[in-house]
Short mmCIF file of C-alpha atoms in Angstrom, two decimals:
data_model
loop_
_atom_site.label_atom_id
_atom_site.label_comp_id
_atom_site.label_asym_id
_atom_site.label_seq_id
_atom_site.Cartn_x
_atom_site.Cartn_y
_atom_site.Cartn_z
CA MET A 1 -21.71 8.86 16.77
CA THR A 2 -18.92 7.05 18.65
CA THR A 3 -16.66 9.47 20.53
CA THR A 4 -13.32 8.39 21.99
CA LEU A 5 -10.85 10.31 24.12
CA ILE A 6 -7.33 8.91 23.81
CA ARG A 7 -5.04 9.94 26.66
CA ASN A 8 -1.25 9.83 27.01
CA ALA A 9 -0.28 8.99 23.43
CA ASP A 10 3.26 9.59 22.18
CA VAL A 11 2.19 10.93 18.78
CA TYR A 12 4.10 10.51 15.53
CA ALA A 13 2.09 12.30 12.86
CA PRO A 14 4.44 10.96 11.26
CA GLU A 15 6.74 13.69 12.63
CA PRO A 16 7.15 13.43 16.43
CA LEU A 17 4.71 15.62 18.37
CA GLY A 18 5.35 14.26 21.86
CA ARG A 19 2.79 13.32 24.52
CA HIS A 20 -0.75 14.36 23.53
CA ASP A 21 -4.41 13.56 24.09
CA LEU A 22 -6.79 13.18 21.13
CA LEU A 23 -10.56 13.36 20.75
CA LEU A 24 -12.10 11.24 17.99
CA GLY A 25 -15.64 11.54 16.64
CA GLY A 26 -17.51 11.02 13.40
CA GLY A 27 -14.56 9.08 12.00
CA LYS A 28 -12.25 12.11 12.36
CA VAL A 29 -9.65 13.51 14.72
CA LEU A 30 -11.56 16.38 16.34
CA TRP A 31 -8.95 17.74 18.74
CA ILE A 32 -5.32 17.25 19.73
CA GLY A 33 -3.86 18.81 22.86
CA THR A 34 -1.69 18.26 25.89
CA ASP A 35 -4.30 18.42 28.66
CA ALA A 36 -7.75 17.12 27.80
CA PRO A 37 -10.46 18.15 30.24
CA ASP A 38 -12.74 15.60 31.84
CA LEU A 39 -15.76 15.27 29.57
CA PRO A 40 -19.29 15.22 31.01
CA ALA A 41 -20.76 11.73 31.38
CA ALA A 42 -23.63 12.76 29.12
CA PHE A 43 -21.10 13.20 26.34
CA GLY A 44 -20.76 9.41 26.27
CA ALA A 45 -17.09 9.39 25.38
CA GLN A 46 -15.08 6.20 25.61
CA VAL A 47 -11.76 6.94 27.37
CA MET A 48 -8.63 5.01 26.41
CA ASP A 49 -5.27 5.53 28.12
CA LEU A 50 -2.29 4.52 25.99
CA ALA A 51 0.16 5.04 28.88
CA GLY A 52 2.80 6.52 26.60
CA ARG A 53 2.58 4.08 23.72
CA ARG A 54 3.53 5.49 20.34
CA LEU A 55 0.53 6.46 18.21
CA VAL A 56 1.06 6.56 14.44
CA PRO A 57 -1.18 6.98 11.38
CA GLY A 58 -2.84 3.82 10.12
CA LEU A 59 -0.60 2.05 7.62
CA ILE A 60 -1.62 2.28 3.96
CA ASP A 61 -0.97 -0.89 1.96
CA GLY A 62 -0.89 0.35 -1.62
CA HIS A 63 -0.57 -3.02 -3.35
CA VAL A 64 -3.02 -5.72 -2.22
CA HIS A 65 -4.70 -8.59 -4.05
CA VAL A 66 -8.01 -8.08 -2.25
CA THR A 67 -9.68 -10.78 -4.36
CA GLY A 68 -6.71 -13.11 -3.88
CA GLY A 69 -3.94 -13.57 -6.43
CA GLY A 70 -1.97 -16.46 -7.85
CA GLY A 71 -3.16 -18.90 -10.48
CA GLU A 72 0.22 -19.39 -12.19
CA ALA A 73 0.25 -23.10 -11.33
CA GLY A 74 -3.33 -23.99 -12.20
CA PHE A 75 -6.69 -23.11 -10.71
CA ALA A 76 -5.85 -24.79 -7.40
CA SER A 77 -3.06 -22.25 -6.91
CA ARG A 78 -5.49 -19.32 -6.78
CA VAL A 79 -4.95 -17.60 -3.42
CA PRO A 80 -8.05 -16.89 -1.29
CA ALA A 81 -8.98 -13.28 -0.54
CA PRO A 82 -7.53 -11.94 2.74
CA THR A 83 -10.07 -11.26 5.48
CA LEU A 84 -10.60 -8.00 7.36
CA SER A 85 -8.62 -8.76 10.51
CA ARG A 86 -5.61 -9.91 8.47
CA TYR A 87 -5.20 -6.23 7.66
CA THR A 88 -6.15 -4.62 10.94
CA ARG A 89 -4.04 -6.95 13.10
CA SER A 90 -1.12 -5.67 11.03
CA GLY A 91 -1.95 -2.01 11.61
CA VAL A 92 -3.27 -1.56 8.06
CA THR A 93 -6.34 0.67 7.87
CA THR A 94 -6.29 1.49 4.12
CA VAL A 95 -5.72 -0.83 1.17
CA VAL A 96 -5.50 -0.40 -2.59
CA GLY A 97 -6.60 -3.52 -4.45
CA LEU A 98 -5.52 -4.79 -7.85
CA LEU A 99 -5.48 -7.75 -10.19
CA GLY A 100 -2.29 -9.57 -11.17
CA THR A 101 -1.48 -12.49 -13.47
CA ASP A 102 -5.06 -13.73 -13.44
CA ASP A 103 -7.12 -10.89 -14.88
CA VAL A 104 -9.44 -13.31 -16.69
CA ALA A 105 -11.00 -15.57 -14.04
CA ARG A 106 -10.70 -12.62 -11.65
CA SER A 107 -12.32 -9.46 -12.99
CA THR A 108 -12.44 -5.74 -12.30
CA ARG A 109 -16.08 -6.19 -11.32
CA GLU A 110 -15.03 -8.69 -8.65
CA LEU A 111 -12.29 -6.31 -7.52
CA VAL A 112 -14.76 -3.43 -7.12
CA ALA A 113 -17.10 -5.72 -5.17
CA HIS A 114 -14.30 -6.73 -2.77
CA VAL A 115 -13.23 -3.10 -2.31
CA ASN A 116 -16.79 -2.12 -1.46
CA ALA A 117 -17.13 -5.09 0.90
CA LEU A 118 -14.05 -3.99 2.83
CA ARG A 119 -15.51 -0.49 3.05
CA GLU A 120 -18.72 -1.92 4.48
CA GLU A 121 -16.65 -3.78 7.10
CA GLY A 122 -14.93 -0.57 8.20
CA LEU A 123 -11.70 -0.44 6.21
CA SER A 124 -10.77 2.33 3.77
CA ALA A 125 -10.27 0.78 0.34
CA TRP A 126 -9.64 1.75 -3.28
CA GLY A 127 -8.52 -0.11 -6.39
CA TYR A 128 -6.85 -0.05 -9.78
CA ALA A 129 -8.45 -0.84 -13.12
CA GLY A 130 -6.61 -3.36 -15.29
CA GLY A 131 -4.14 -6.09 -14.41
CA TYR A 132 -0.96 -7.59 -15.85
CA HIS A 133 -2.12 -7.60 -19.44
CA LEU A 134 -3.26 -5.59 -22.45
CA PRO A 135 -5.93 -4.76 -23.28
CA PRO A 136 -6.57 -3.85 -19.63
CA ALA A 137 -9.40 -5.50 -17.73
CA THR A 138 -12.16 -2.93 -17.16
CA VAL A 139 -15.83 -2.64 -16.21
CA THR A 140 -16.86 -0.06 -18.82
CA GLY A 141 -14.49 -1.04 -21.65
CA SER A 142 -12.24 2.00 -21.07
CA VAL A 143 -9.82 2.75 -18.23
CA ARG A 144 -10.65 6.45 -18.55
CA ALA A 145 -14.33 5.72 -18.11
CA ASP A 146 -13.64 3.31 -15.23
CA LEU A 147 -11.74 6.01 -13.37
CA ALA A 148 -14.28 8.69 -14.26
CA PHE A 149 -17.41 6.80 -13.23
CA ILE A 150 -16.36 4.20 -10.64
CA ASP A 151 -15.65 5.98 -7.38
CA CYS A 152 -13.19 3.51 -5.87
CA LEU A 153 -10.89 3.13 -8.91
CA ILE A 154 -8.00 5.61 -8.78
CA GLY A 155 -5.50 4.41 -11.39
CA VAL A 156 -4.40 1.58 -13.67
CA GLY A 157 -2.37 -1.43 -12.58
CA GLU A 158 -0.56 -3.59 -12.00
CA LEU A 159 0.51 -3.61 -15.66
CA ALA A 160 3.43 -6.05 -16.03
CA ILE A 161 6.71 -5.20 -17.76
CA SER A 162 10.07 -6.99 -17.90
CA ASP A 163 8.29 -10.23 -17.03
CA HIS A 164 7.59 -13.41 -19.00
CA ARG A 165 3.97 -13.24 -17.78
CA SER A 166 3.37 -9.78 -19.26
CA SER A 167 1.81 -8.81 -22.60
CA GLN A 168 5.23 -7.52 -23.65
CA PRO A 169 3.87 -3.99 -24.17
CA THR A 170 5.56 -1.68 -26.64
CA LEU A 171 6.49 1.89 -25.81
CA ASP A 172 3.48 3.20 -27.73
CA GLU A 173 1.12 0.88 -25.84
CA LEU A 174 2.61 1.87 -22.50
CA LEU A 175 2.27 5.57 -23.32
CA ARG A 176 -1.34 5.16 -24.40
CA ILE A 177 -2.32 3.46 -21.12
CA ALA A 178 -0.33 6.00 -19.08
CA SER A 179 -2.02 8.84 -20.94
CA ASP A 180 -5.47 7.41 -20.24
CA ALA A 181 -4.62 7.14 -16.54
CA HIS A 182 -3.20 10.67 -16.44
CA VAL A 183 -6.13 12.30 -18.25
CA ALA A 184 -8.65 10.44 -16.08
CA GLY A 185 -6.80 11.72 -13.04
CA LEU A 186 -7.03 15.28 -14.34
CA MET A 187 -10.76 14.86 -14.94
CA THR A 188 -11.53 13.44 -11.52
CA GLY A 189 -8.85 14.63 -9.10
CA LYS A 190 -7.83 11.02 -8.53
CA ALA A 191 -4.25 9.73 -8.53
CA GLY A 192 -4.30 8.82 -12.24
CA LEU A 193 -1.25 6.55 -11.87
CA LEU A 194 0.06 3.70 -13.97
CA HIS A 195 1.17 1.19 -11.33
CA LEU A 196 3.77 -1.06 -12.99
CA HIS A 197 4.65 -4.60 -11.95
CA LEU A 198 8.37 -5.16 -12.50
CA GLY A 199 9.56 -8.66 -13.25
CA ASP A 200 13.18 -9.76 -13.05
CA GLY A 201 13.81 -9.50 -16.80
CA PRO A 202 17.04 -7.88 -18.02
CA ARG A 203 15.23 -4.90 -19.58
CA GLY A 204 14.43 -3.62 -16.10
CA LEU A 205 13.06 -0.07 -16.21
CA ASP A 206 14.25 0.75 -19.73
CA LEU A 207 10.67 1.12 -21.00
CA VAL A 208 9.88 3.69 -18.31
CA ARG A 209 13.05 5.67 -19.02
CA ARG A 210 12.12 5.79 -22.70
CA ALA A 211 8.60 6.91 -21.80
CA LEU A 212 10.01 9.80 -19.77
CA ASP A 213 12.44 10.72 -22.55
CA GLN A 214 9.92 10.59 -25.40
CA SER A 215 6.64 11.91 -23.98
CA GLU A 216 5.18 14.93 -22.24
CA LEU A 217 3.64 12.87 -19.43
CA PRO A 218 4.73 13.91 -15.93
CA PRO A 219 7.04 11.38 -14.23
CA ARG A 220 4.64 10.92 -11.28
CA VAL A 221 2.29 8.98 -13.59
CA PHE A 222 4.76 6.07 -13.74
CA ASN A 223 4.82 4.14 -10.47
CA PRO A 224 6.97 0.98 -10.62
CA THR A 225 6.63 -1.64 -7.87
CA HIS A 226 8.71 -4.67 -6.79
CA VAL A 227 11.78 -2.54 -7.54
CA ASN A 228 13.86 -4.28 -4.84
CA ARG A 229 13.54 -7.71 -6.47
CA ARG A 230 17.01 -7.28 -8.05
CA LYS A 231 19.81 -5.10 -6.70
CA ALA A 232 20.63 -3.55 -10.09
CA LEU A 233 16.93 -2.86 -10.66
CA PHE A 234 16.79 -0.96 -7.40
CA ASP A 235 19.66 1.25 -8.52
CA GLU A 236 17.67 2.01 -11.69
CA ALA A 237 14.61 2.81 -9.58
CA ILE A 238 16.49 5.32 -7.42
CA GLU A 239 17.53 7.18 -10.56
CA LEU A 240 13.87 7.27 -11.68
CA ALA A 241 12.93 8.73 -8.29
CA ARG A 242 15.45 11.51 -8.90
CA ARG A 243 13.61 12.19 -12.18
CA GLY A 244 10.23 12.54 -10.45
CA CYS A 245 8.73 9.03 -10.29
CA SER A 246 7.61 7.47 -7.02
CA ILE A 247 8.92 3.94 -6.54
CA ASP A 248 7.34 1.15 -4.50
CA ILE A 249 9.35 -1.35 -2.46
CA THR A 250 7.75 -4.75 -1.80
CA ALA A 251 8.03 -6.34 1.64
CA PHE A 252 8.60 -9.87 0.40
CA PRO A 253 10.92 -12.48 1.96
CA VAL A 254 14.54 -12.34 0.77
CA ASP A 255 16.96 -15.22 1.39
CA GLU A 256 20.55 -14.64 2.44
CA GLY A 257 22.74 -14.29 -0.65
CA GLU A 258 19.80 -13.63 -2.96
CA ASP A 259 20.20 -10.93 -5.61
CA ALA A 260 17.54 -8.75 -4.02
CA TRP A 261 17.14 -6.28 -1.19
CA SER A 262 14.76 -6.84 1.68
CA ALA A 263 12.29 -4.00 2.19
CA ALA A 264 14.23 -2.76 5.22
CA ASP A 265 17.55 -2.88 3.37
CA ALA A 266 16.01 -1.14 0.36
CA LEU A 267 14.52 1.70 2.39
CA VAL A 268 17.79 2.30 4.24
CA ARG A 269 19.67 2.39 0.93
CA TYR A 270 17.08 4.76 -0.50
CA LEU A 271 17.26 7.16 2.45
CA ASP A 272 21.07 7.07 2.31
CA SER A 273 21.05 7.79 -1.44
CA GLY A 274 19.83 11.37 -1.02
CA ALA A 275 16.93 10.80 -3.43
CA PRO A 276 13.73 12.72 -2.53
CA ARG A 277 12.34 11.14 0.63
CA ASP A 278 8.71 11.62 -0.38
CA ARG A 279 9.08 9.44 -3.51
CA VAL A 280 9.39 6.02 -1.90
CA THR A 281 6.64 3.76 -0.56
CA ILE A 282 6.47 0.22 0.83
CA SER A 283 3.65 -2.26 0.13
CA SER A 284 3.09 -5.91 0.97
CA ASP A 285 1.64 -7.68 -2.11
CA ALA A 286 -0.83 -9.14 0.41
CA GLY A 287 -3.00 -11.94 -0.98
CA GLY A 288 -0.67 -12.31 -3.95
CA CYS A 289 1.29 -15.37 -4.95
CA LEU A 290 5.06 -14.94 -4.57
CA PRO A 291 6.24 -17.61 -7.04
CA CYS A 292 9.68 -18.82 -8.10
CA PHE A 293 10.03 -20.03 -11.69
CA ASP A 294 12.40 -22.48 -13.35
CA ALA A 295 14.20 -21.84 -16.64
CA GLN A 296 11.09 -22.96 -18.55
CA GLY A 297 8.84 -20.44 -16.80
CA ARG A 298 7.10 -23.03 -14.63
CA VAL A 299 6.35 -22.47 -10.97
CA CYS A 300 8.78 -24.45 -8.81
CA SER A 301 7.78 -22.96 -5.44
CA MET A 302 5.48 -20.28 -4.09
CA ASP A 303 4.70 -18.20 -1.03
CA VAL A 304 1.83 -15.80 -0.27
CA GLY A 305 2.15 -12.11 0.59
CA HIS A 306 0.56 -10.72 3.75
CA SER A 307 0.03 -7.23 5.14
CA GLY A 308 1.87 -8.18 8.31
CA ALA A 309 5.08 -7.82 6.29
CA LEU A 310 4.65 -4.04 6.58
CA VAL A 311 4.79 -3.85 10.37
CA ASP A 312 7.48 -6.55 10.38
CA THR A 313 9.57 -4.29 8.15
CA LEU A 314 8.85 -1.28 10.33
CA ARG A 315 9.95 -3.20 13.43
CA GLU A 316 13.15 -4.30 11.68
CA LEU A 317 13.93 -0.71 10.75
CA LEU A 318 13.40 0.42 14.35
CA ALA A 319 15.59 -2.42 15.65
CA ARG A 320 18.34 -1.23 13.30
CA GLY A 321 18.21 2.25 14.79
CA ILE A 322 16.20 4.05 12.10
CA ALA A 323 14.13 6.80 13.73
CA LEU A 324 10.40 6.16 13.62
CA GLN A 325 9.75 9.52 11.96
CA ASP A 326 12.20 8.60 9.18
CA ALA A 327 10.72 5.16 8.55
CA LEU A 328 6.99 5.98 8.84
CA PRO A 329 6.42 8.13 5.72
CA ALA A 330 7.04 5.20 3.36
CA PHE A 331 4.08 3.40 4.99
CA THR A 332 1.82 6.43 5.53
CA SER A 333 2.19 10.02 4.32
CA ASN A 334 4.17 9.23 1.16
CA VAL A 335 1.51 6.73 0.07
CA ALA A 336 -1.36 9.10 0.84
CA GLY A 337 0.33 11.92 -1.10
CA LEU A 338 1.07 9.77 -4.13
CA LEU A 339 -2.43 8.27 -4.26
CA ARG A 340 -4.15 11.59 -3.46
CA LEU A 341 -6.04 10.17 -0.50
CA PRO A 342 -7.16 13.19 1.55
CA GLY A 343 -7.31 12.65 5.30
CA LYS A 344 -4.98 9.65 5.17
CA GLY A 345 -1.38 9.13 6.20
CA SER A 346 -1.13 11.71 8.98
CA ILE A 347 -2.46 12.57 12.42
CA ALA A 348 -4.00 16.06 12.46
CA VAL A 349 -7.23 17.77 13.38
CA GLY A 350 -9.68 17.01 10.57
CA ALA A 351 -7.79 13.93 9.37
CA ASP A 352 -9.44 10.52 9.32
CA ALA A 353 -9.23 8.73 12.66
CA ASP A 354 -7.07 5.87 11.32
CA LEU A 355 -4.65 5.30 14.18
CA VAL A 356 -2.28 2.57 15.34
CA ALA A 357 -0.64 2.20 18.74
CA LEU A 358 2.76 0.48 18.94
CA ASP A 359 4.45 -1.06 21.95
CA ALA A 360 8.13 -0.57 22.79
CA THR A 361 9.19 -3.16 20.18
CA GLY A 362 7.03 -1.69 17.42
CA ALA A 363 4.36 -4.40 17.61
CA VAL A 364 0.76 -3.36 16.95
CA THR A 365 -1.40 -3.24 20.07
CA ASP A 366 -4.41 -1.05 19.19
CA VAL A 367 -6.03 -0.04 15.89
CA PHE A 368 -8.69 2.53 15.04
CA ALA A 369 -10.09 2.52 11.48
CA GLY A 370 -12.44 5.40 10.75
CA GLY A 371 -12.65 6.08 14.48
CA GLN A 372 -13.86 2.55 15.25
CA LEU A 373 -11.74 0.36 17.48
CA HIS A 374 -10.75 -2.85 15.67
CA LEU A 375 -7.91 -4.04 17.90
CA ARG A 376 -7.41 -3.45 21.65
CA ASP A 377 -4.34 -4.71 23.51
CA GLY A 378 -3.71 -7.14 20.64
CA ALA A 379 -7.21 -8.65 20.73
CA VAL A 380 -9.36 -8.50 17.59
CA LEU A 381 -12.69 -6.75 18.30
CA ARG A 382 -14.08 -6.61 14.75
CA ARG A 383 -13.93 -9.39 12.18
CA GLY A 384 -15.00 -9.74 8.60
CA THR A 385 -18.45 -11.06 7.80
CA PHE A 386 -17.33 -14.64 7.20
CA GLU A 387 -14.29 -14.79 9.50
CA SER A 388 -14.25 -17.49 12.14
CA GLN A 389 -13.07 -16.68 15.65
CA ASP A 390 -9.97 -18.80 14.99
CA THR A 391 -8.82 -16.78 11.96
#
């Protein structure tokens, strides 16, 4: 068992705790205090002095194309799967994988395999059954059975609405899928969410509002993402958060003058709105294609999402004067609470030893995932199985 004593950390758990020492062992935080004793040499503890750097929970990226995304512009536009250190260099220690537009050539079986591979490499990883389309892509033929019998699958998504690439689901179809996710969550203790991809169509979140108005399903089941892609859509999303939904902001690039909010702008607007602070999360769409379409629905340009957008957004928020303890929950504790991931999203005795040290600018310097050191002073110590040293 690897044991590490971290000294002189300025801990944000995500609430500020001040200067503390921490003892890690067995993948957990074993002790937190203000004056750690010298441990006997026979104990074999690795000692690491952070010299006052801020120590925060490992970031949770709740929307990642772990198999790679894309495919809207032909097979050559399929995005490769991100490698392990692409996450850890960005301070991400937990990912939730999903399928997008391509839920045919890419399958739920492949998704589960990639999730398990990341677990073997030291990352915490889960996934969603399904993809953009109906009927949802599954392993067993049923999303309820997938969630009941496949450990790593915790919900359904990303089902597309208000998008020309979607299956154009009706209200009844949406409710049936949401019900399956909810009941499976009740059976298993998993999140049981319906994670909804939002396109830029004019219907916006109307289908979700109707689902809340016309069914008995709890609002938390409906979890729309990409809600900052249009400014009016974001206003709709804030109102859904007031009704009990959790909304997910995407950290994608936004050009000046574009009818969208950057992730930093969106979070500031959300916090200023007075909506419940625990009902907003930020994800990266890592590994996914970020396409632009012409009037005929053809791809005219594309970019690729990356987990580094999370820490970039966090650094922008800090540079704008947002307190770290106000910004952090959207990347950590809010995500863990929504997805029902015990031991994640906070720094506490008994919690998983997923920890990230930040320098004065908010850049990632050191990363522990499951108590194992992946990054030290910015240098990658652990790489994925097929990563080259130049990756």
